[in-house]
mmCIF file of C-alpha atoms in Angstrom:
data_model
loop_
_atom_site.group_PDB
_atom_site.id
_atom_site.type_symbol
_atom_site.label_atom_id
_atom_site.label_comp_id
_atom_site.label_asym_id
_atom_site.label_seq_id
_atom_site.Cartn_x
_atom_site.Cartn_y
_atom_site.Cartn_z
ATOM 1 C CA MET A 1 99.273 19.180 28.416
ATOM 2 C CA THR A 2 100.321 15.819 28.607
ATOM 3 C CA LYS A 3 98.611 13.938 25.636
ATOM 4 C CA LYS A 4 95.637 11.608 26.492
ATOM 5 C CA ARG A 5 96.312 7.841 26.048
ATOM 6 C CA VAL A 6 93.938 6.242 23.127
ATOM 7 C CA VAL A 7 93.073 2.984 22.127
ATOM 8 C CA HIS A 8 91.692 2.127 18.815
ATOM 9 C CA TYR A 9 89.593 -0.921 18.227
ATOM 10 C CA ILE A 10 89.425 -2.089 14.325
ATOM 11 C CA ASN A 11 88.368 -5.001 12.454
ATOM 12 C CA GLN A 12 90.304 -7.820 10.511
ATOM 13 C CA PHE A 13 89.684 -5.944 6.929
ATOM 14 C CA TYR A 14 90.942 -2.459 8.255
ATOM 15 C CA ALA A 15 94.076 -4.339 10.085
ATOM 16 C CA GLY A 16 95.082 -5.711 6.569
ATOM 17 C CA ILE A 17 94.540 -9.221 7.469
ATOM 18 C CA GLY A 18 91.685 -9.909 5.148
ATOM 19 C CA GLY A 19 88.097 -9.974 4.362
ATOM 20 C CA GLU A 20 85.475 -12.296 4.968
ATOM 21 C CA GLU A 21 87.872 -15.224 4.837
ATOM 22 C CA LYS A 22 89.704 -13.629 7.956
ATOM 23 C CA ALA A 23 86.598 -12.752 9.575
ATOM 24 C CA ASP A 24 87.296 -15.916 12.321
ATOM 25 C CA THR A 25 90.119 -13.648 13.399
ATOM 26 C CA LYS A 26 90.569 -13.905 17.242
ATOM 27 C CA PRO A 27 91.517 -10.817 19.354
ATOM 28 C CA PHE A 28 94.969 -9.701 19.344
ATOM 29 C CA LYS A 29 96.692 -6.217 20.069
ATOM 30 C CA GLU A 30 99.682 -4.191 18.960
ATOM 31 C CA ASP A 31 101.505 -1.036 20.202
ATOM 32 C CA GLY A 32 100.743 2.415 18.178
ATOM 33 C CA PRO A 33 97.960 3.248 15.521
ATOM 34 C CA LYS A 34 97.247 0.651 12.497
ATOM 35 C CA GLY A 35 95.124 1.234 9.297
ATOM 36 C CA PRO A 36 92.691 4.100 9.740
ATOM 37 C CA GLY A 37 94.319 5.077 12.928
ATOM 38 C CA VAL A 38 97.392 6.391 11.420
ATOM 39 C CA GLY A 39 95.117 9.185 10.054
ATOM 40 C CA LEU A 40 93.373 9.407 13.296
ATOM 41 C CA ASN A 41 96.277 9.793 15.136
ATOM 42 C CA GLY A 42 97.495 12.420 13.066
ATOM 43 C CA ALA A 43 94.049 14.327 13.207
ATOM 44 C CA ILE A 44 94.267 14.279 17.382
ATOM 45 C CA ALA A 45 98.148 14.669 17.640
ATOM 46 C CA GLU A 46 97.878 17.725 19.403
ATOM 47 C CA ASN A 47 95.651 16.579 22.229
ATOM 48 C CA ALA A 48 96.195 12.549 22.160
ATOM 49 C CA GLU A 49 98.197 9.709 20.959
ATOM 50 C CA ILE A 50 96.797 5.990 19.830
ATOM 51 C CA VAL A 51 99.171 4.034 22.037
ATOM 52 C CA GLY A 52 97.626 0.283 20.886
ATOM 53 C CA THR A 53 95.437 -0.912 18.523
ATOM 54 C CA VAL A 54 93.165 -3.807 19.360
ATOM 55 C CA VAL A 55 91.817 -6.166 16.372
ATOM 56 C CA CYS A 56 88.944 -8.801 16.277
ATOM 57 C CA GLY A 57 87.596 -10.459 13.227
ATOM 58 C CA ASP A 58 84.051 -9.366 12.828
ATOM 59 C CA SER A 59 82.456 -13.396 12.675
ATOM 60 C CA TYR A 60 84.836 -14.158 15.924
ATOM 61 C CA PHE A 61 83.235 -11.023 17.696
ATOM 62 C CA ASN A 62 79.623 -11.723 16.948
ATOM 63 C CA GLU A 63 79.686 -15.552 17.476
ATOM 64 C CA ASN A 64 81.690 -15.819 20.733
ATOM 65 C CA PRO A 65 80.159 -14.174 23.616
ATOM 66 C CA GLU A 66 83.463 -14.098 25.460
ATOM 67 C CA ALA A 67 84.965 -11.794 22.606
ATOM 68 C CA ILE A 68 84.025 -8.515 24.146
ATOM 69 C CA ASP A 69 85.571 -9.679 27.626
ATOM 70 C CA GLU A 70 88.744 -10.406 25.676
ATOM 71 C CA VAL A 71 88.700 -7.310 23.693
ATOM 72 C CA ILE A 72 88.105 -5.187 26.864
ATOM 73 C CA GLU A 73 91.014 -6.657 28.929
ATOM 74 C CA MET A 74 93.133 -6.077 26.024
ATOM 75 C CA ILE A 75 92.281 -2.394 25.935
ATOM 76 C CA LYS A 76 92.466 -2.322 29.531
ATOM 77 C CA SER A 77 96.196 -3.620 29.334
ATOM 78 C CA PHE A 78 97.022 -0.237 27.319
ATOM 79 C CA ASP A 79 95.711 1.990 30.452
ATOM 80 C CA PRO A 80 93.551 4.460 27.958
ATOM 81 C CA GLU A 81 91.962 7.574 28.660
ATOM 82 C CA LEU A 82 89.903 7.401 25.835
ATOM 83 C CA VAL A 83 88.859 4.805 23.006
ATOM 84 C CA ILE A 84 88.005 4.854 19.409
ATOM 85 C CA ALA A 85 86.135 2.322 17.573
ATOM 86 C CA GLY A 86 85.643 2.012 13.811
ATOM 87 C CA PRO A 87 84.618 4.004 11.709
ATOM 88 C CA ALA A 88 82.282 1.102 10.697
ATOM 89 C CA PHE A 89 80.390 2.848 8.033
ATOM 90 C CA ASN A 90 77.263 0.513 6.931
ATOM 91 C CA ALA A 91 79.017 -2.793 7.654
ATOM 92 C CA GLY A 92 76.701 -4.470 9.808
ATOM 93 C CA ARG A 93 78.560 -6.850 11.954
ATOM 94 C CA TYR A 94 81.442 -4.202 12.577
ATOM 95 C CA GLY A 95 79.116 -1.518 13.515
ATOM 96 C CA VAL A 96 77.754 -3.788 16.243
ATOM 97 C CA ALA A 97 81.006 -5.061 17.720
ATOM 98 C CA ALA A 98 82.409 -1.338 17.506
ATOM 99 C CA GLY A 99 79.350 -0.321 19.401
ATOM 100 C CA ALA A 100 79.522 -2.898 21.730
ATOM 101 C CA VAL A 101 82.965 -2.059 22.317
ATOM 102 C CA ALA A 102 82.481 1.220 22.475
ATOM 103 C CA THR A 103 79.408 0.847 24.941
ATOM 104 C CA ALA A 104 81.622 -1.608 27.308
ATOM 105 C CA VAL A 105 84.553 0.858 27.654
ATOM 106 C CA MET A 106 82.164 3.555 29.022
ATOM 107 C CA GLU A 107 80.158 1.165 31.216
ATOM 108 C CA ARG A 108 83.277 -0.974 32.645
ATOM 109 C CA LEU A 109 86.420 1.417 32.206
ATOM 110 C CA GLY A 110 84.609 4.733 32.839
ATOM 111 C CA ILE A 111 86.405 6.411 30.073
ATOM 112 C CA PRO A 112 84.774 8.058 26.944
ATOM 113 C CA ALA A 113 84.480 5.963 23.358
ATOM 114 C CA VAL A 114 83.856 7.063 20.151
ATOM 115 C CA THR A 115 83.061 5.220 17.075
ATOM 116 C CA GLY A 116 81.525 6.080 13.427
ATOM 117 C CA MET A 117 78.697 4.604 11.600
ATOM 118 C CA TYR A 118 76.311 5.082 8.656
ATOM 119 C CA GLU A 119 72.738 5.830 9.787
ATOM 120 C CA GLU A 120 71.434 2.360 8.688
ATOM 121 C CA ASN A 121 74.180 0.339 10.180
ATOM 122 C CA PRO A 122 72.071 -1.599 13.209
ATOM 123 C CA GLY A 123 74.683 -0.718 15.395
ATOM 124 C CA VAL A 124 73.411 2.977 15.726
ATOM 125 C CA ASP A 125 70.078 1.922 17.159
ATOM 126 C CA MET A 126 71.768 -0.476 19.518
ATOM 127 C CA TYR A 127 74.307 1.437 20.883
ATOM 128 C CA ARG A 128 73.716 5.443 20.226
ATOM 129 C CA LYS A 129 72.571 5.836 23.970
ATOM 130 C CA VAL A 130 75.924 5.253 25.157
ATOM 131 C CA PRO A 131 78.645 6.056 23.230
ATOM 132 C CA TYR A 132 79.203 9.016 20.911
ATOM 133 C CA ILE A 133 78.527 7.435 17.296
ATOM 134 C CA VAL A 134 79.585 10.269 14.741
ATOM 135 C CA GLN A 135 77.614 10.061 11.540
ATOM 136 C CA THR A 136 79.644 8.802 8.338
ATOM 137 C CA GLY A 137 78.748 7.937 4.949
ATOM 138 C CA ASN A 138 77.611 4.588 3.856
ATOM 139 C CA SER A 139 81.288 2.996 3.005
ATOM 140 C CA ALA A 140 84.853 3.541 3.116
ATOM 141 C CA ALA A 141 84.901 5.642 0.173
ATOM 142 C CA THR A 142 83.920 8.704 2.645
ATOM 143 C CA MET A 143 86.768 7.766 5.014
ATOM 144 C CA ARG A 144 88.337 10.991 4.429
ATOM 145 C CA LYS A 145 85.301 12.748 5.983
ATOM 146 C CA ALA A 146 84.631 10.296 8.436
ATOM 147 C CA LEU A 147 88.210 10.555 10.292
ATOM 148 C CA PRO A 148 87.910 14.434 10.874
ATOM 149 C CA ALA A 149 84.615 14.519 11.985
ATOM 150 C CA MET A 150 85.469 11.605 14.665
ATOM 151 C CA ALA A 151 88.515 13.436 15.558
ATOM 152 C CA ASN A 152 86.741 16.569 16.180
ATOM 153 C CA VAL A 153 84.688 14.863 18.541
ATOM 154 C CA VAL A 154 87.633 13.145 20.377
ATOM 155 C CA ASN A 155 89.262 16.558 20.490
ATOM 156 C CA LYS A 156 86.443 18.405 22.255
ATOM 157 C CA ILE A 157 85.923 15.697 24.747
ATOM 158 C CA ILE A 158 89.742 15.775 25.660
ATOM 159 C CA LYS A 159 89.543 19.649 25.920
ATOM 160 C CA GLY A 160 86.633 19.215 27.986
ATOM 161 C CA GLU A 161 84.701 21.456 25.465
ATOM 162 C CA ASP A 162 80.626 21.223 25.108
ATOM 163 C CA LEU A 163 79.476 19.142 22.585
ATOM 164 C CA ASN A 164 75.957 19.405 20.425
ATOM 165 C CA PRO A 165 74.760 16.168 18.150
ATOM 166 C CA ALA A 166 73.563 18.678 15.440
ATOM 167 C CA GLU A 167 76.925 20.910 15.099
ATOM 168 C CA ASP A 168 79.492 17.971 15.968
ATOM 169 C CA GLY A 169 77.584 15.361 13.832
ATOM 170 C CA TYR A 170 76.979 12.641 16.003
ATOM 171 C CA TYR A 171 73.681 10.981 16.662
ATOM 172 C CA GLU A 172 71.806 12.017 19.862
ATOM 173 C CA ARG A 173 72.472 9.875 22.833
ATOM 174 C CA HIS A 174 70.060 11.314 25.335
ATOM 175 C CA ARG A 175 67.701 14.258 25.826
ATOM 176 C CA ARG A 176 68.963 17.048 28.337
ATOM 177 C CA ASN A 177 67.047 19.170 30.234
ATOM 178 C CA PHE A 178 67.619 23.054 29.494
ATOM 179 C CA PHE A 179 66.152 26.510 30.605
ATOM 180 C CA ALA A 180 64.204 28.146 27.416
ATOM 181 C CA GLU A 181 63.647 31.668 27.200
ATOM 182 C CA GLU A 182 60.133 31.095 26.222
ATOM 183 C CA ARG A 183 57.669 28.713 27.378
ATOM 184 C CA GLY A 184 57.101 25.170 25.451
ATOM 185 C CA SER A 185 53.577 26.383 24.364
ATOM 186 C CA LYS A 186 54.556 29.457 22.673
ATOM 187 C CA ARG A 187 57.489 27.624 21.054
ATOM 188 C CA ALA A 188 55.037 25.033 19.763
ATOM 189 C CA VAL A 189 53.125 27.688 18.238
ATOM 190 C CA ASP A 190 55.568 29.583 16.656
ATOM 191 C CA MET A 191 56.772 26.464 14.847
ATOM 192 C CA LEU A 192 53.354 25.579 13.908
ATOM 193 C CA ILE A 193 53.111 28.936 12.309
ATOM 194 C CA LYS A 194 56.467 28.536 10.490
ATOM 195 C CA LYS A 195 55.085 25.270 9.508
ATOM 196 C CA LEU A 196 51.607 26.566 7.897
ATOM 197 C CA ALA A 197 53.622 29.376 6.096
ATOM 198 C CA GLY A 198 56.010 26.783 4.574
ATOM 199 C CA GLU A 199 59.269 28.497 6.324
ATOM 200 C CA GLU A 200 61.957 26.644 7.846
ATOM 201 C CA TYR A 201 61.881 25.459 11.307
ATOM 202 C CA ALA A 202 63.380 23.047 13.384
ATOM 203 C CA THR A 203 61.586 20.669 15.881
ATOM 204 C CA GLU A 204 62.866 20.222 19.379
ATOM 205 C CA TYR A 205 61.330 16.208 19.186
ATOM 206 C CA PRO A 206 62.573 14.656 16.001
ATOM 207 C CA MET A 207 60.316 11.781 15.575
ATOM 208 C CA PRO A 208 61.195 8.496 14.048
ATOM 209 C CA ASP A 209 61.142 7.521 10.269
ATOM 210 C CA PHE A 210 59.176 4.534 9.529
ATOM 211 C CA ASP A 211 58.211 3.104 6.408
ATOM 212 C CA ASN A 212 54.800 2.804 5.162
ATOM 213 C CA VAL A 213 54.024 -0.319 3.279
ATOM 214 C CA GLU A 214 50.786 -0.599 1.466
ATOM 215 C CA PRO A 215 48.904 -4.043 2.216
ATOM 216 C CA GLY A 216 48.816 -6.214 -1.083
ATOM 217 C CA LYS A 217 45.422 -7.001 -2.342
ATOM 218 C CA PRO A 218 44.054 -10.148 -0.622
ATOM 219 C CA ILE A 219 44.324 -13.712 -2.522
ATOM 220 C CA ALA A 220 40.664 -14.612 -4.101
ATOM 221 C CA ASP A 221 41.105 -18.068 -4.388
ATOM 222 C CA LEU A 222 43.907 -19.584 -2.182
ATOM 223 C CA SER A 223 43.083 -23.142 -3.889
ATOM 224 C CA LYS A 224 44.463 -21.583 -7.425
ATOM 225 C CA ALA A 225 47.388 -19.693 -5.693
ATOM 226 C CA LYS A 226 51.129 -20.264 -5.922
ATOM 227 C CA ILE A 227 52.590 -19.536 -2.481
ATOM 228 C CA ALA A 228 56.163 -19.038 -1.625
ATOM 229 C CA ILE A 229 58.353 -19.105 1.778
ATOM 230 C CA VAL A 230 60.653 -16.278 2.598
ATOM 231 C CA THR A 231 62.298 -16.271 5.802
ATOM 232 C CA SER A 232 65.063 -14.233 7.847
ATOM 233 C CA GLY A 233 65.345 -17.252 10.344
ATOM 234 C CA GLY A 234 68.340 -18.643 8.698
ATOM 235 C CA ILE A 235 67.333 -22.159 7.474
ATOM 236 C CA VAL A 236 69.808 -23.242 4.996
ATOM 237 C CA PRO A 237 70.768 -26.836 3.997
ATOM 238 C CA HIS A 238 73.016 -28.725 6.167
ATOM 239 C CA GLY A 239 76.498 -26.861 6.297
ATOM 240 C CA ASN A 240 74.981 -23.475 5.329
ATOM 241 C CA PRO A 241 76.335 -23.686 1.613
ATOM 242 C CA ASP A 242 76.235 -20.131 0.897
ATOM 243 C CA HIS A 243 78.171 -19.173 4.228
ATOM 244 C CA ILE A 244 75.115 -16.875 5.456
ATOM 245 C CA GLU A 245 76.294 -14.972 8.396
ATOM 246 C CA SER A 246 75.252 -15.628 11.805
ATOM 247 C CA SER A 247 74.407 -11.750 12.356
ATOM 248 C CA SER A 248 74.449 -9.022 9.960
ATOM 249 C CA ALA A 249 74.035 -11.057 7.030
ATOM 250 C CA SER A 250 75.660 -9.438 3.858
ATOM 251 C CA LYS A 251 73.582 -12.108 1.452
ATOM 252 C CA TYR A 252 70.733 -14.606 1.342
ATOM 253 C CA GLY A 253 70.286 -17.788 -0.204
ATOM 254 C CA ARG A 254 67.635 -19.670 -2.627
ATOM 255 C CA TYR A 255 67.131 -23.360 -2.136
ATOM 256 C CA ASP A 256 65.376 -26.012 -4.222
ATOM 257 C CA ILE A 257 62.977 -28.084 -2.135
ATOM 258 C CA THR A 258 61.378 -29.842 -5.357
ATOM 259 C CA GLY A 259 59.904 -33.069 -4.125
ATOM 260 C CA VAL A 260 61.091 -32.222 -0.485
ATOM 261 C CA ASP A 261 57.690 -32.914 2.191
ATOM 262 C CA ASP A 262 59.549 -32.442 5.390
ATOM 263 C CA LEU A 263 62.656 -30.684 6.041
ATOM 264 C CA LYS A 264 64.391 -33.238 8.187
ATOM 265 C CA GLU A 265 67.173 -32.869 10.947
ATOM 266 C CA GLY A 266 70.469 -33.105 9.702
ATOM 267 C CA GLU A 267 69.458 -32.012 6.249
ATOM 268 C CA TYR A 268 68.450 -28.750 7.103
ATOM 269 C CA GLU A 269 69.774 -26.225 9.928
ATOM 270 C CA THR A 270 69.716 -22.652 11.056
ATOM 271 C CA ALA A 271 72.299 -20.049 10.398
ATOM 272 C CA HIS A 272 70.883 -17.542 12.967
ATOM 273 C CA GLY A 273 72.886 -16.359 15.730
ATOM 274 C CA GLY A 274 70.145 -14.499 17.598
ATOM 275 C CA HIS A 275 68.432 -17.517 19.256
ATOM 276 C CA ASP A 276 68.919 -21.211 20.689
ATOM 277 C CA PRO A 277 69.046 -23.100 17.591
ATOM 278 C CA ILE A 278 68.388 -26.460 18.989
ATOM 279 C CA TYR A 279 64.674 -26.573 18.078
ATOM 280 C CA ALA A 280 65.198 -25.296 14.620
ATOM 281 C CA ASN A 281 67.884 -27.534 14.044
ATOM 282 C CA GLU A 282 65.562 -30.442 15.382
ATOM 283 C CA ASP A 283 63.042 -29.498 12.632
ATOM 284 C CA ALA A 284 63.664 -26.625 10.658
ATOM 285 C CA ASP A 285 59.637 -26.811 9.631
ATOM 286 C CA ARG A 286 59.082 -24.742 13.002
ATOM 287 C CA VAL A 287 60.671 -22.027 10.892
ATOM 288 C CA ILE A 288 59.365 -22.360 7.549
ATOM 289 C CA PRO A 289 56.162 -24.402 7.438
ATOM 290 C CA VAL A 290 57.104 -26.685 4.561
ATOM 291 C CA ASP A 291 55.369 -29.824 5.738
ATOM 292 C CA VAL A 292 52.087 -28.239 6.391
ATOM 293 C CA LEU A 293 52.210 -26.553 3.258
ATOM 294 C CA ARG A 294 52.895 -29.717 1.481
ATOM 295 C CA GLU A 295 49.878 -31.214 2.972
ATOM 296 C CA LYS A 296 47.963 -28.012 1.966
ATOM 297 C CA GLU A 297 49.093 -28.603 -1.558
ATOM 298 C CA ARG A 298 47.971 -31.991 -1.452
ATOM 299 C CA ASN A 299 44.890 -31.356 -0.071
ATOM 300 C CA GLY A 300 43.809 -28.692 -2.672
ATOM 301 C CA GLU A 301 43.839 -26.121 -0.153
ATOM 302 C CA ILE A 302 46.659 -24.170 -1.776
ATOM 303 C CA GLY A 303 47.126 -24.174 -5.917
ATOM 304 C CA SER A 304 51.066 -24.849 -5.276
ATOM 305 C CA LEU A 305 54.120 -24.389 -3.029
ATOM 306 C CA HIS A 306 56.978 -22.725 -5.067
ATOM 307 C CA ASN A 307 60.096 -24.967 -5.413
ATOM 308 C CA PHE A 308 62.225 -22.918 -3.813
ATOM 309 C CA PHE A 309 62.553 -20.742 -0.644
ATOM 310 C CA TYR A 310 64.752 -17.619 0.153
ATOM 311 C CA SER A 311 66.588 -17.164 3.308
ATOM 312 C CA THR A 312 68.607 -14.765 5.224
ATOM 313 C CA VAL A 313 69.196 -14.045 8.975
ATOM 314 C CA GLY A 314 67.757 -10.905 10.318
ATOM 315 C CA ASN A 315 69.595 -10.760 13.258
ATOM 316 C CA GLY A 316 71.460 -7.426 13.140
ATOM 317 C CA THR A 317 70.962 -7.027 9.357
ATOM 318 C CA ALA A 318 71.091 -3.585 7.994
ATOM 319 C CA VAL A 319 67.956 -2.289 6.707
ATOM 320 C CA ALA A 320 69.520 -1.078 3.498
ATOM 321 C CA SER A 321 71.150 -4.877 2.885
ATOM 322 C CA ALA A 322 67.608 -6.350 3.693
ATOM 323 C CA LYS A 323 65.567 -4.177 1.124
ATOM 324 C CA ALA A 324 68.206 -4.843 -1.465
ATOM 325 C CA TYR A 325 67.622 -8.460 -0.989
ATOM 326 C CA ALA A 326 63.784 -8.057 -0.928
ATOM 327 C CA ALA A 327 63.874 -6.318 -4.278
ATOM 328 C CA GLU A 328 65.926 -9.274 -5.731
ATOM 329 C CA ILE A 329 64.040 -11.787 -4.200
ATOM 330 C CA ALA A 330 60.241 -10.001 -5.121
ATOM 331 C CA LYS A 331 61.719 -9.940 -8.751
ATOM 332 C CA ASP A 332 62.359 -13.580 -8.772
ATOM 333 C CA LEU A 333 59.031 -14.556 -7.438
ATOM 334 C CA GLN A 334 57.298 -12.446 -10.207
ATOM 335 C CA GLU A 335 59.153 -14.043 -12.746
ATOM 336 C CA HIS A 336 58.086 -17.378 -11.375
ATOM 337 C CA ASP A 337 54.491 -16.031 -10.921
ATOM 338 C CA VAL A 338 54.031 -16.764 -7.557
ATOM 339 C CA ASP A 339 50.871 -15.263 -6.066
ATOM 340 C CA ALA A 340 51.805 -14.872 -2.360
ATOM 341 C CA VAL A 341 54.688 -14.890 0.190
ATOM 342 C CA ILE A 342 54.456 -16.294 3.509
ATOM 343 C CA LEU A 343 57.328 -14.680 5.396
ATOM 344 C CA THR A 344 58.671 -15.946 8.812
ATOM 345 C CA SER A 345 61.295 -14.676 11.519
ATOM 346 C CA THR A 346 62.381 -16.272 14.478
#
């Protein structure tokens, strides 16, 4: 059997160019495998060969709408029969890029695409319905497990073998109709009986797992309360001193607004890449209402406004990252005796 032609998409880090300081790397291509592609190439060698690698920096891809077209054209130039992207693990911007590339490959080029991500990577929910997204660990420390898992799916696709999400370790893409030996009502009752008896059973329709957050107690007297502002709207001092990413943020900022009554144009801006920034840049108070809260502070409607606000970008940011930021911010708020928080988005 003639080996299938495969193209591999990776980011600047796995191409060995650099980390965040090189995330603005423009797309380029090279012949043959590179980085983790070397291991993948060995794992699929019996059926396929990585004939080319396309590289793009995570920031460049997520901040430039034309990047996807550039990448797809480079992939197309290798005349591939299948494309692999990643694995991206829990790297949010990389996951979004890998998912977007894999989806575009299947929709535009009409060939299979396989990628790999951790379950909390935002790329999973964004793109799972189109490409095969193999389940991986949280970080590159699980690379040795991720590559064989992805190669298994690739090999099965090439050989035309049936794939099963549970058996082959990829996120379910869509539901398929099938004929069962027993009618649905009986299967449902059988599952219920097993559940009541404490026995193991497998549901046919897994439900999403949502966090339940218990509401805080109401503020008894706002006129004595210290209020803080936290936002996922990306408001930062002009120039974005902490270099918070426009999507899949890897950090948050804590900014002093002591003596500031109004977030003036040219002094504050948004780092958010998921909406038109014009109106937020004209008046950042539209995202975090410092001006209104200062007025309420002067009028005695609230006790005081905390002299620091906390900001990150919610656009594509991993849930695990958001939880980590929240824990750190909450600790700081408690240390400063903050009574309540106004949380704004975009």
